[in-house]
Amino acid sequence: MAVYFLVKGKQKTEGKIIINGAKNSAVALLPAALLTEETVKIDNLPQITDIDKLLNIIRLLGASVSSPGDHSLSINGANVNSFSPSGLLVNQLRASYYLMGSLLGRFGRVEIPMPGGCDLGPRPIDQHIKGFSAMGAKVEMDHGLMKVFAKELRGAHIYLDLVSVGATINIMLAAVKAEGKTIIENAAREPEIVDVANFLNAMGAQVRGAGTDVIKIKGVKKLHAVEYSVIPDRIEAGTFMIAAAATGGDLVVEGVIPKHLEPVTAKLKEVGVEVETGPDYLRVVGREKISPCDVKTFPYPGFPTDLQPHMVVLLTKAPGISLVTENVFERRFCHIDELRKMGAQITLEGRTAIIEGGSELSSASLKAMDLRGGAAFIIAALMANGETVINDVKYIDRGYERIEERFQEVGVSVQRIEEK
Ligand code: UD1
């Protein structure tokens, strides 16, 4: 069955939107829940397909998972009896790599194929492995299956060669129940890392320094039950902020932690968009005309790579030249070719997109190729003349909860069409 979005152009996002829980935090909290035999309740979980897939993997490992209520569910990992997650499912999402840290932490053993996920260029996991090895684990590759095992995981001093969200969290998961102290230097500082550390600490772990580039973890014998609420999704929030800026709308993005969105707020102000910051909301008032600007993606607190495609779309509206440089992923520019179909004047030089903005986008038939790029196409379609079709919405559904309904809430027409 073909499923696509049909988006009416020349529409403004207006009103108010309440932001869901953070995907990139939630996908780490579920595997982390397996570190205890007691029941863990997680609230404010986004209802996205990456979470559905992860829950299926966790169920197959033997955990019992309550049927999801309104954005909350309980997991009990007492009966987890396998350290070998289903290869077929693991291949479908990147975040399945967190099962390495959690199963290694729980059983001292995990067998798992390389994780899947969006194609953003090479996505090695050497830093995860470096961390596990430093803690005394042996790592072997056997016909595409990675086998990691340790008689006893011991705390270690680990210096990451590069800043990696996944490696930082994975090492934390392996270390919370290891013998002795682990220090992660050059750790990533993303808010989702702080959220995972808070979750683990609420279960009785001793993690200090999350949110800085040195994280210290003192291993404990046992973790216990917890009820925990996921932080708001700064990328979903940023998506709607940029949509308001791009469509000249007036939108209140509510239920956010404004500090997490400072890099986005700063760029929107730089191009001339008005952003009002409240205690838990951001109001974005777009303008007909905006100025060009340069954007460079970096690990937090730099401008997030996950909002790079959206920013490229916004800057097609700014008369003049804007440069967008992607420093985090090597090949995160597959949205550019599709945007060219809409008449966007963009050339690529290495890791930099050169955008000659100012001319109107026209409708086209597009194909989503990754999660964030796909969402950015919705913004482009709202700016364009005419009706745009976005195919392969399965990529968008991985990380945005019913995005078409969310856009409808803010007054624009994005329809999901299911063709038999
Ligand atoms: C996570 C996020 C993703 C976000 C990215 C950067 C999740 C599930 N995904 O992905 O949405 O875009 O952070 O903010 O949270 N690298 C290595 N070796 C490693 C690990 C990473 O070379 O062992 C490289 C990667 O290829 C990439 C860079 O380091 O170029 C950053 O990757 P990393 O922060 O690990 O991203 P992910 O955890 O995959």
XYZ file of C-alpha atoms and ligand atoms in Angstrom:
459
model
C 0.000 0.000 0.000
C 1.394 3.393 -1.014
C 1.213 5.956 1.761
C 2.034 9.567 1.036
C 1.424 13.078 2.309
C -0.436 15.631 0.251
C 0.497 19.153 1.357
C -1.216 22.363 0.293
C 1.225 25.179 -0.382
C 1.261 28.815 0.693
C -0.023 28.121 4.179
C 0.970 29.605 7.526
C 1.317 27.654 10.761
C -0.634 29.428 13.478
C -1.896 28.831 17.017
C -0.298 26.543 19.562
C 1.370 23.131 19.585
C 2.324 21.080 22.641
C 5.537 19.157 22.144
C 5.841 15.376 22.707
C 8.523 13.458 24.589
C 12.007 13.237 23.069
C 12.570 10.350 20.669
C 16.320 10.250 21.211
C 15.873 10.016 24.946
C 13.005 7.516 24.873
C 14.904 5.080 22.632
C 17.647 4.915 25.283
C 15.330 4.713 28.301
C 13.590 1.552 27.049
C 16.804 -0.524 26.833
C 17.959 1.084 30.116
C 14.791 -0.267 31.775
C 16.181 -3.794 31.284
C 18.969 -3.043 33.780
C 16.571 -3.790 36.656
C 14.316 -6.747 37.403
C 11.768 -4.384 38.934
C 8.983 -2.557 37.072
C 9.797 0.708 35.325
C 7.043 3.104 34.260
C 7.865 5.618 31.573
C 5.581 8.589 30.865
C 5.563 11.112 28.019
C 6.720 8.483 25.504
C 6.243 9.566 21.888
C 4.070 7.194 19.828
C 6.434 6.644 16.905
C 7.432 3.573 14.932
C 11.012 3.506 16.313
C 9.505 2.999 19.786
C 7.109 0.284 18.497
C 10.026 -1.595 16.947
C 12.173 -1.291 20.054
C 9.311 -2.569 22.225
C 8.931 -5.576 19.934
C 12.622 -6.382 20.346
C 12.369 -6.001 24.119
C 9.271 -8.242 24.290
C 11.050 -10.929 22.254
C 13.911 -10.847 24.780
C 11.373 -11.923 27.418
C 10.417 -8.612 29.051
C 6.782 -7.939 29.794
C 5.530 -4.650 28.432
C 2.135 -3.229 29.384
C -0.036 -2.156 26.485
C 0.811 1.485 25.894
C -1.673 3.884 27.505
C -1.731 7.515 26.591
C 2.001 8.026 26.083
C 3.011 5.842 29.006
C 3.821 2.201 29.659
C 5.461 -0.166 32.118
C 8.300 -2.584 31.445
C 9.311 -5.456 33.636
C 12.570 -7.109 32.646
C 12.625 -9.820 35.342
C 12.055 -12.571 32.769
C 14.487 -11.360 30.138
C 16.249 -14.571 29.224
C 18.096 -13.739 26.028
C 21.134 -11.617 25.259
C 20.600 -11.940 21.517
C 18.065 -9.432 20.113
C 16.263 -10.343 16.883
C 18.534 -9.460 13.959
C 15.663 -8.654 11.647
C 14.315 -5.977 13.976
C 17.691 -4.632 15.098
C 18.470 -3.849 11.475
C 15.491 -1.550 11.296
C 16.592 1.091 13.763
C 19.755 2.810 14.842
C 18.890 3.055 18.511
C 18.870 -0.725 18.889
C 22.580 -0.237 19.634
C 21.577 0.753 23.187
C 20.739 -2.906 23.800
C 24.494 -3.512 23.636
C 25.164 -1.405 26.729
C 22.080 -2.522 28.636
C 22.382 -6.296 27.983
C 26.117 -6.182 28.574
C 25.449 -4.346 31.846
C 22.772 -6.861 32.848
C 24.269 -10.187 31.664
C 27.907 -9.422 30.813
C 27.043 -10.593 27.325
C 25.284 -9.497 24.130
C 25.123 -10.805 20.552
C 23.753 -8.320 18.065
C 24.055 -7.429 14.363
C 25.159 -3.944 13.311
C 22.304 -1.481 13.935
C 20.275 -0.017 11.036
C 18.807 3.499 10.859
C 18.827 6.437 8.457
C 21.562 6.528 5.844
C 23.534 9.637 6.765
C 26.896 8.329 5.535
C 29.136 5.909 7.396
C 27.990 5.489 11.005
C 30.655 3.397 12.726
C 30.360 2.314 16.375
C 34.079 2.006 17.094
C 33.828 4.374 20.085
C 31.111 2.249 21.697
C 33.338 -0.792 21.282
C 36.384 1.056 22.535
C 34.447 1.832 25.732
C 33.248 -1.747 26.253
C 36.754 -3.111 25.597
C 38.289 -0.689 28.110
C 35.828 -2.117 30.658
C 37.190 -5.614 30.076
C 34.777 -6.907 27.418
C 35.935 -9.004 24.470
C 34.411 -8.166 21.101
C 34.269 -10.641 18.210
C 32.619 -10.431 14.801
C 31.044 -13.678 13.628
C 29.214 -13.650 10.274
C 27.953 -10.101 10.751
C 27.024 -10.753 14.374
C 28.857 -8.788 17.030
C 29.544 -10.836 20.130
C 30.500 -8.845 23.206
C 31.181 -10.619 26.483
C 32.905 -9.979 29.788
C 33.516 -12.215 32.796
C 33.334 -9.116 34.904
C 32.791 -5.553 33.660
C 35.157 -3.189 35.433
C 35.057 0.592 35.567
C 37.586 2.279 33.267
C 38.906 5.676 32.214
C 37.695 6.214 28.639
C 38.631 9.114 26.382
C 36.315 9.280 23.363
C 38.150 10.173 20.139
C 35.113 12.118 18.986
C 31.956 13.407 20.575
C 29.319 10.704 20.174
C 25.824 10.691 21.652
C 25.406 6.953 21.138
C 28.809 5.969 22.561
C 28.376 8.209 25.618
C 24.984 6.710 26.484
C 26.012 3.136 25.679
C 29.067 3.329 27.937
C 26.905 4.821 30.702
C 24.490 1.883 30.385
C 27.294 -0.667 30.589
C 28.994 1.131 33.480
C 26.162 1.721 35.964
C 26.413 -1.828 37.372
C 30.096 -2.466 36.601
C 32.628 -2.985 39.372
C 34.292 0.324 40.317
C 34.386 3.762 38.715
C 34.098 4.725 35.049
C 35.120 8.108 33.705
C 34.043 9.160 30.204
C 36.074 12.084 28.869
C 35.094 14.089 25.782
C 31.535 12.927 26.470
C 28.619 14.300 24.451
C 26.547 16.914 26.313
C 23.132 16.571 24.661
C 20.057 17.078 26.891
C 19.037 13.476 26.106
C 22.234 12.288 27.825
C 21.283 14.239 30.942
C 17.813 12.682 30.747
C 19.221 9.145 30.600
C 21.565 9.915 33.520
C 18.641 11.297 35.578
C 16.621 8.173 34.786
C 19.471 5.869 35.838
C 20.065 7.878 39.019
C 16.363 7.663 39.864
C 16.831 3.863 39.636
C 19.677 4.045 42.149
C 22.679 4.528 39.847
C 25.468 6.968 40.622
C 26.124 9.017 37.501
C 27.633 12.482 37.922
C 28.576 15.170 35.402
C 26.084 14.397 32.603
C 25.697 17.563 30.532
C 29.434 18.293 30.842
C 32.211 16.629 28.876
C 33.338 14.483 31.821
C 30.903 11.903 33.174
C 31.763 9.857 36.266
C 29.902 6.672 37.084
C 30.294 4.665 40.282
C 29.031 1.136 39.734
C 26.237 -0.094 42.026
C 25.099 -3.666 42.654
C 21.410 -3.213 41.919
C 18.977 -0.829 40.245
C 15.339 -0.531 41.287
C 11.856 0.426 40.095
C 11.145 3.966 38.922
C 8.441 6.117 37.370
C 9.941 8.640 34.990
C 8.780 11.202 32.451
C 10.734 11.788 29.203
C 11.944 15.363 28.494
C 10.332 17.316 25.631
C 11.632 16.682 22.128
C 13.787 19.653 21.132
C 13.942 18.425 17.535
C 10.150 18.228 17.183
C 9.979 21.684 18.792
C 12.643 23.021 16.413
C 10.753 21.552 13.457
C 7.634 23.561 14.341
C 9.650 26.693 15.145
C 11.321 26.590 11.745
C 7.977 25.823 10.082
C 6.523 29.008 11.619
C 9.544 31.022 10.501
C 9.421 29.596 6.970
C 5.697 30.098 6.437
C 5.521 33.559 8.003
C 3.246 32.123 10.681
C 2.715 32.966 14.348
C 3.093 29.869 16.497
C 3.479 29.117 20.189
C 5.539 25.967 20.717
C 4.632 24.855 24.227
C 5.872 22.353 26.797
C 9.532 22.833 25.875
C 12.754 23.575 27.740
C 13.707 26.830 25.972
C 17.396 26.443 26.939
C 17.600 23.279 24.793
C 16.505 25.308 21.780
C 18.897 28.241 22.191
C 20.961 27.380 19.072
C 17.746 27.383 17.009
C 16.332 30.525 18.617
C 19.633 32.327 17.963
C 19.618 31.425 14.250
C 15.974 32.393 13.795
C 16.641 35.786 15.381
C 19.699 36.173 13.148
C 17.581 35.826 10.001
C 15.117 38.408 11.357
C 12.379 36.229 12.804
C 10.852 37.248 16.136
C 11.202 34.699 18.940
C 9.665 35.299 22.362
C 10.978 33.053 25.136
C 8.674 32.095 28.009
C 9.265 29.754 30.952
C 8.123 26.676 28.993
C 7.228 28.011 25.584
C 8.684 29.761 22.554
C 6.573 31.961 20.323
C 7.833 32.337 16.768
C 6.508 35.126 14.566
C 7.670 34.754 10.971
C 8.314 37.526 8.464
C 7.639 37.734 4.738
C 11.302 38.641 4.159
C 14.210 37.109 6.035
C 17.986 37.584 5.781
C 20.478 34.941 4.678
C 22.834 33.467 7.272
C 25.471 30.780 7.717
C 24.853 27.681 9.809
C 27.356 25.090 11.010
C 26.131 21.942 12.714
C 27.981 20.761 15.816
C 27.351 18.552 18.836
C 25.242 20.239 21.552
C 25.207 23.126 22.369
C 25.988 23.726 18.687
C 23.271 23.868 16.028
C 21.746 20.345 15.842
C 22.456 18.300 12.739
C 18.911 16.912 13.065
C 17.544 20.359 12.142
C 19.982 21.027 9.320
C 17.552 19.988 6.535
C 14.815 22.237 7.968
C 17.240 25.161 8.099
C 18.276 24.597 4.482
C 14.600 24.782 3.523
C 14.066 27.998 5.515
C 17.083 29.668 3.912
C 15.764 29.109 0.373
C 13.451 31.995 1.269
C 16.257 34.445 2.175
C 17.392 36.593 -0.778
C 21.189 36.207 -1.068
C 23.677 33.472 -0.275
C 23.538 31.269 2.818
C 26.091 28.571 3.653
C 25.069 25.507 5.652
C 27.939 23.287 6.753
C 27.320 19.769 8.055
C 30.051 18.845 10.526
C 28.463 15.863 12.277
C 27.545 13.407 9.499
C 29.475 12.949 6.275
C 26.571 12.477 3.901
C 23.580 14.209 5.356
C 22.527 16.085 2.269
C 20.263 13.697 0.374
C 17.365 16.151 0.794
C 19.119 18.646 -1.482
C 18.347 16.847 -4.768
C 14.664 16.679 -3.877
C 14.592 20.371 -2.946
C 16.122 21.179 -6.327
C 13.046 19.565 -7.901
C 11.065 22.338 -6.227
C 13.284 24.943 -7.860
C 15.601 25.533 -4.898
C 18.975 26.919 -5.999
C 21.393 24.851 -3.951
C 24.851 23.578 -4.821
C 27.020 21.322 -2.743
C 30.709 21.821 -2.105
C 32.049 19.092 0.156
C 30.214 19.403 3.428
C 28.715 22.810 2.623
C 25.414 23.558 0.944
C 25.455 26.894 -0.855
C 21.923 28.243 -0.981
C 20.996 31.042 -3.329
C 17.753 32.052 -1.752
C 14.924 34.346 -2.649
C 13.007 32.569 -5.384
C 9.734 30.850 -4.672
C 9.575 27.049 -4.356
C 7.150 25.208 -6.588
C 5.235 22.023 -5.825
C 6.725 18.658 -6.803
C 6.511 14.952 -6.114
C 9.164 14.180 -3.509
C 10.527 11.087 -1.853
C 11.494 11.131 1.821
C 14.838 9.419 2.269
C 15.467 9.907 5.949
C 13.546 10.973 9.030
C 14.537 14.614 9.413
C 14.946 15.359 5.720
C 11.426 14.014 5.189
C 9.990 16.363 7.821
C 11.823 19.282 6.249
C 10.002 18.526 2.970
C 6.689 19.241 4.693
C 7.966 22.730 5.537
C 9.155 23.223 1.944
C 5.752 22.070 0.680
C 3.935 24.554 2.937
C 6.079 27.370 1.462
C 5.627 26.300 -2.176
C 3.111 27.188 -4.830
C 0.602 24.371 -5.416
C 0.202 20.898 -3.922
C 3.202 18.721 -3.066
C 3.300 14.961 -2.690
C 5.758 13.427 -0.198
C 6.271 9.699 -0.672
C 7.835 7.159 1.693
C 6.427 8.745 4.823
C 7.550 5.686 6.792
C 10.831 7.489 7.371
C 9.023 10.441 8.947
C 6.821 8.166 11.088
C 9.955 6.743 12.699
C 10.467 9.863 14.752
C 7.436 12.168 14.520
C 4.130 11.184 16.078
C 1.327 11.536 13.471
C 2.988 14.596 12.032
C 0.128 15.314 9.611
C -2.326 15.688 12.517
C 0.147 17.907 14.343
C 0.363 20.203 11.328
C -3.433 20.180 11.017
C -3.579 21.363 14.661
C -1.676 24.477 13.641
C -4.040 25.260 10.819
C -2.413 23.840 7.677
C -3.483 21.056 5.347
C -1.179 18.029 5.414
C -3.082 14.857 4.556
C -2.007 11.248 4.834
C -3.243 9.372 1.786
C -3.294 5.579 1.862
C -3.683 4.112 -1.609
C -4.665 0.463 -1.818
C 22.474 10.434 17.641
C 21.019 10.701 17.343
C 20.857 11.381 15.992
C 21.716 12.633 15.927
C 23.160 12.326 16.329
C 24.006 13.582 16.444
C 19.890 8.916 18.506
C 19.166 7.625 18.432
N 20.317 9.426 17.351
O 22.952 9.537 16.642
O 19.479 11.727 15.841
O 21.710 13.118 14.611
O 23.184 11.680 17.613
O 23.442 14.484 17.303
O 20.046 9.498 19.559
N 30.893 8.188 15.188
C 32.031 7.422 14.980
N 32.247 6.342 15.792
C 31.383 6.005 16.793
C 30.239 6.785 17.005
C 30.010 7.879 16.191
O 32.825 7.693 14.086
O 31.645 5.001 17.482
C 30.646 9.363 14.340
C 29.345 9.262 13.528
O 29.541 8.569 12.333
C 29.004 10.710 13.345
C 29.473 11.370 14.645
O 30.418 10.473 15.196
O 29.725 11.246 12.266
C 28.382 11.622 15.673
O 27.632 10.435 15.860
P 26.798 10.128 17.178
O 26.767 11.335 18.067
O 27.280 8.862 17.753
O 25.344 9.915 16.559
P 24.335 8.778 16.849
O 24.419 8.344 18.277
O 24.399 7.751 15.773
